[in-house]
CSV table of C-alpha atoms in Angstrom, one decimal:
chain,number,residue,atom,x,y,z
A,1,UNK,CA,115.5,51.5,13.3
A,2,UNK,CA,118.6,49.5,13.1
A,3,UNK,CA,121.1,52.2,13.1
A,4,UNK,CA,121.7,55.4,15.2
A,5,UNK,CA,121.0,59.1,13.7
A,6,UNK,CA,122.1,61.4,16.5
A,7,UNK,CA,118.6,64.4,17.3
A,8,UNK,CA,120.5,67.6,15.8
A,9,UNK,CA,121.6,65.5,12.2
A,10,UNK,CA,119.6,65.3,9.6
A,11,UNK,CA,118.5,62.7,6.7
A,12,UNK,CA,116.3,63.5,3.9
A,13,UNK,CA,113.9,60.9,2.3
A,14,UNK,CA,115.2,58.4,-0.4
A,15,UNK,CA,118.5,57.7,1.9
A,16,UNK,CA,119.2,54.1,2.6
A,17,UNK,CA,121.1,53.8,5.7
A,18,UNK,CA,122.8,50.2,6.9
A,19,UNK,CA,122.3,48.2,9.8
A,20,UNK,CA,124.5,49.6,12.3
A,21,UNK,CA,125.1,52.7,11.1
A,22,UNK,CA,125.5,55.6,13.5
A,23,UNK,CA,125.6,59.5,12.3
A,24,UNK,CA,126.6,61.7,14.2
A,25,UNK,CA,125.6,65.3,15.2
A,26,UNK,CA,125.1,68.0,13.3
A,27,UNK,CA,125.0,66.1,9.4
A,28,UNK,CA,123.3,65.9,6.6
A,29,UNK,CA,122.4,62.7,4.6
A,30,UNK,CA,120.9,64.1,1.4
A,31,UNK,CA,118.4,62.3,-0.9
A,32,UNK,CA,119.1,59.1,-2.1
A,33,UNK,CA,122.8,58.3,-0.5
A,34,UNK,CA,123.7,54.9,0.5
A,35,UNK,CA,125.5,54.3,3.4
A,36,UNK,CA,125.9,50.4,4.0
A,37,UNK,CA,126.1,48.3,7.4
A,38,UNK,CA,127.7,49.2,10.1
A,39,UNK,CA,129.3,52.9,9.1
A,40,UNK,CA,130.0,55.6,11.5
A,41,UNK,CA,129.2,59.4,9.4
A,42,UNK,CA,131.7,61.8,12.3
A,43,UNK,CA,130.3,65.0,13.4
A,44,UNK,CA,129.6,68.2,11.1
A,45,UNK,CA,129.6,66.1,7.7
A,46,UNK,CA,127.8,66.4,4.3
A,47,UNK,CA,126.9,63.1,2.2
A,48,UNK,CA,126.0,64.7,-0.9
A,49,UNK,CA,123.0,63.4,-3.7
A,50,UNK,CA,123.1,60.4,-5.0
A,51,UNK,CA,127.1,59.1,-2.9
A,52,UNK,CA,127.0,55.4,-2.4
A,53,UNK,CA,129.3,54.4,0.7
A,54,UNK,CA,130.1,50.7,1.4
A,55,UNK,CA,129.8,48.7,4.6
A,56,UNK,CA,132.4,49.3,7.3
A,57,UNK,CA,133.1,52.9,5.9
A,58,UNK,CA,134.2,55.5,8.5
A,59,UNK,CA,134.0,59.3,8.1
A,60,UNK,CA,135.5,61.4,10.6
A,61,UNK,CA,134.8,65.0,11.6
A,62,UNK,CA,134.0,68.1,8.9
A,63,UNK,CA,134.0,65.6,6.0
A,64,UNK,CA,132.5,66.6,2.2
A,65,UNK,CA,131.4,63.8,0.5
A,66,UNK,CA,129.4,65.4,-3.2
A,67,UNK,CA,127.6,63.8,-5.2
A,68,UNK,CA,129.8,61.5,-8.1
A,69,UNK,CA,131.6,60.2,-5.1
A,70,UNK,CA,131.8,55.5,-4.4
A,71,UNK,CA,132.9,54.1,-1.4
A,72,UNK,CA,133.8,50.9,-1.6
A,73,UNK,CA,133.5,48.8,1.6
A,74,UNK,CA,136.4,49.5,4.8
A,75,UNK,CA,137.7,52.9,3.4
A,76,UNK,CA,138.7,55.6,5.9
A,77,UNK,CA,137.8,59.6,5.3
A,78,UNK,CA,139.7,61.5,7.8
A,79,UNK,CA,139.2,64.6,9.4
A,80,UNK,CA,137.5,67.3,6.8
A,81,UNK,CA,139.2,65.6,3.6
A,82,UNK,CA,137.3,67.1,1.2
A,83,UNK,CA,136.0,65.8,-2.9
A,84,UNK,CA,135.5,67.8,-5.3
A,85,UNK,CA,132.7,67.1,-8.4
A,86,UNK,CA,133.5,70.2,-10.7
A,87,UNK,CA,136.4,70.6,-13.0
A,88,UNK,CA,136.3,74.2,-13.0
A,89,UNK,CA,133.2,75.2,-10.4
A,90,UNK,CA,132.3,79.5,-11.4
A,91,UNK,CA,129.5,80.5,-9.2
A,92,UNK,CA,127.5,82.3,-12.1
A,93,UNK,CA,127.8,79.2,-14.2
A,94,UNK,CA,125.4,75.7,-13.4
A,95,UNK,CA,127.5,72.8,-14.1
A,96,UNK,CA,124.7,70.4,-12.5
A,97,UNK,CA,124.7,67.4,-14.3
A,98,UNK,CA,128.3,67.4,-15.4
A,99,UNK,CA,129.8,65.9,-12.2
A,100,UNK,CA,132.9,63.6,-12.4
A,101,UNK,CA,132.8,60.1,-11.0
A,102,UNK,CA,135.2,59.5,-7.8
A,103,UNK,CA,135.6,56.3,-7.0
A,104,UNK,CA,137.2,54.9,-3.1
A,105,UNK,CA,138.2,51.4,-3.6
A,106,UNK,CA,138.3,48.8,-0.8
A,107,UNK,CA,140.3,49.5,1.7
A,108,UNK,CA,141.7,52.9,1.2
A,109,UNK,CA,142.8,55.4,3.7
A,110,UNK,CA,142.4,59.5,3.4
A,111,UNK,CA,144.3,61.0,5.8
A,112,UNK,CA,143.1,64.7,7.5
A,113,UNK,CA,142.5,67.9,5.6
A,114,UNK,CA,143.4,65.4,1.9
A,115,UNK,CA,141.2,67.4,-1.2
A,116,UNK,CA,141.1,64.4,-3.7
A,117,UNK,CA,140.2,66.3,-7.3
A,118,UNK,CA,137.2,64.7,-9.4
A,119,UNK,CA,137.5,61.7,-11.6
A,120,UNK,CA,140.6,60.3,-10.2
A,121,UNK,CA,139.7,56.7,-8.7
A,122,UNK,CA,141.7,56.2,-5.6
A,123,UNK,CA,143.5,51.9,-5.4
A,124,UNK,CA,142.5,49.4,-3.3
A,125,UNK,CA,144.1,49.6,0.0
A,126,UNK,CA,145.3,53.0,-1.2
A,127,UNK,CA,146.5,55.3,1.5
A,128,UNK,CA,146.9,59.3,0.9
A,129,UNK,CA,148.7,61.6,3.6
A,130,UNK,CA,147.1,64.2,5.7
A,131,UNK,CA,146.9,67.3,3.8
A,132,UNK,CA,147.5,65.7,0.5
A,133,UNK,CA,146.1,66.6,-2.5
A,134,UNK,CA,145.2,64.5,-5.9
A,135,UNK,CA,144.8,64.9,-9.3
A,136,UNK,CA,145.8,61.9,-10.5
A,137,UNK,CA,144.5,58.5,-10.6
A,138,UNK,CA,146.1,56.8,-7.1
A,139,UNK,CA,147.3,52.8,-8.0
A,140,UNK,CA,146.1,49.9,-5.3
A,141,UNK,CA,148.2,50.1,-2.4
A,142,UNK,CA,150.7,53.2,-3.1
A,143,UNK,CA,151.2,55.3,-0.5
A,144,UNK,CA,150.6,59.7,-1.5
A,145,UNK,CA,152.0,62.6,0.1
A,146,UNK,CA,152.3,66.0,-0.5
A,147,UNK,CA,150.2,69.5,-3.1
A,148,UNK,CA,150.1,68.0,-5.8
A,149,UNK,CA,150.6,64.4,-4.0
A,150,UNK,CA,153.5,61.9,-5.4
A,151,UNK,CA,154.4,58.8,-4.2
A,152,UNK,CA,156.7,57.9,-1.9
A,153,UNK,CA,156.2,53.8,-1.3
A,154,UNK,CA,153.5,50.9,-0.7
A,155,UNK,CA,151.6,50.0,2.0
A,156,UNK,CA,150.6,47.3,3.6
A,157,UNK,CA,146.0,46.1,4.7
A,158,UNK,CA,147.6,47.2,7.7
A,159,UNK,CA,148.6,49.9,7.3
A,160,UNK,CA,152.7,49.8,6.9
A,161,UNK,CA,154.7,51.2,4.8
A,162,UNK,CA,156.0,47.7,2.9
A,163,UNK,CA,160.1,48.1,1.9
A,164,UNK,CA,160.9,45.2,-0.4
A,165,UNK,CA,163.5,42.9,-1.0
A,166,UNK,CA,166.0,42.9,-4.1
A,167,UNK,CA,163.6,40.6,-5.5
A,168,UNK,CA,160.6,42.1,-5.1
A,169,UNK,CA,158.9,40.6,-1.4
A,170,UNK,CA,157.3,42.7,1.7
A,171,UNK,CA,155.8,41.3,4.3
A,172,UNK,CA,153.6,43.7,7.3
A,173,UNK,CA,155.4,44.0,10.3
A,174,UNK,CA,151.7,43.0,12.0
A,175,UNK,CA,149.8,40.6,10.0
A,176,UNK,CA,152.9,39.0,8.5
A,177,UNK,CA,150.8,38.9,4.6
A,178,UNK,CA,153.4,38.9,2.2
A,179,UNK,CA,153.1,41.4,-0.9
A,180,UNK,CA,155.2,41.8,-4.4
A,181,UNK,CA,156.0,44.4,-6.4
A,182,UNK,CA,156.1,43.6,-9.8
A,183,UNK,CA,156.2,45.6,-13.0
A,184,UNK,CA,155.4,49.1,-10.5
A,185,UNK,CA,152.5,47.2,-9.0
A,186,UNK,CA,151.9,45.4,-5.4
A,187,UNK,CA,149.7,42.0,-5.8
A,188,UNK,CA,149.3,40.1,-2.1
A,189,UNK,CA,150.4,36.6,-2.2
A,190,UNK,CA,148.3,34.7,-1.2
């Protein structure tokens, strides 16, 4: 094996696990999951059937990733955050097969204890604050906080809040990469 599975973790048959990935204590990886290369799955994580995680996805402790979720490369899922997959769950009504899809795009970060309501996609490099409850699609580079989550700014790919000048240009203080804000959308300037 070119990946690590802690002896207390359960990995069901039919999973594909990429090289260099690690699955830690008391986690359960259910059938037909795809976990990319160099992922880190923390303690007490549940990855439901059919979930797809790209390369270098970091899943912190106590996270639930339900069927219908796709996380692209370099996604960060903070401690105890959760996805949903049914809009109107009831114990007495079986809604299997009615799961809504949620895509978390490349480089996005979701903070501790956040909830992502199903059917809402998270844009590239978006940043969801701790405890936020996301009830709508999130644009690329957006910073959302609160319940319900509201956009309060824009983030760089290095995780810094961007400050735009009068011409709509911002510079990340760590990478010195430049970003442009136009028509309420942020793009990185090459």
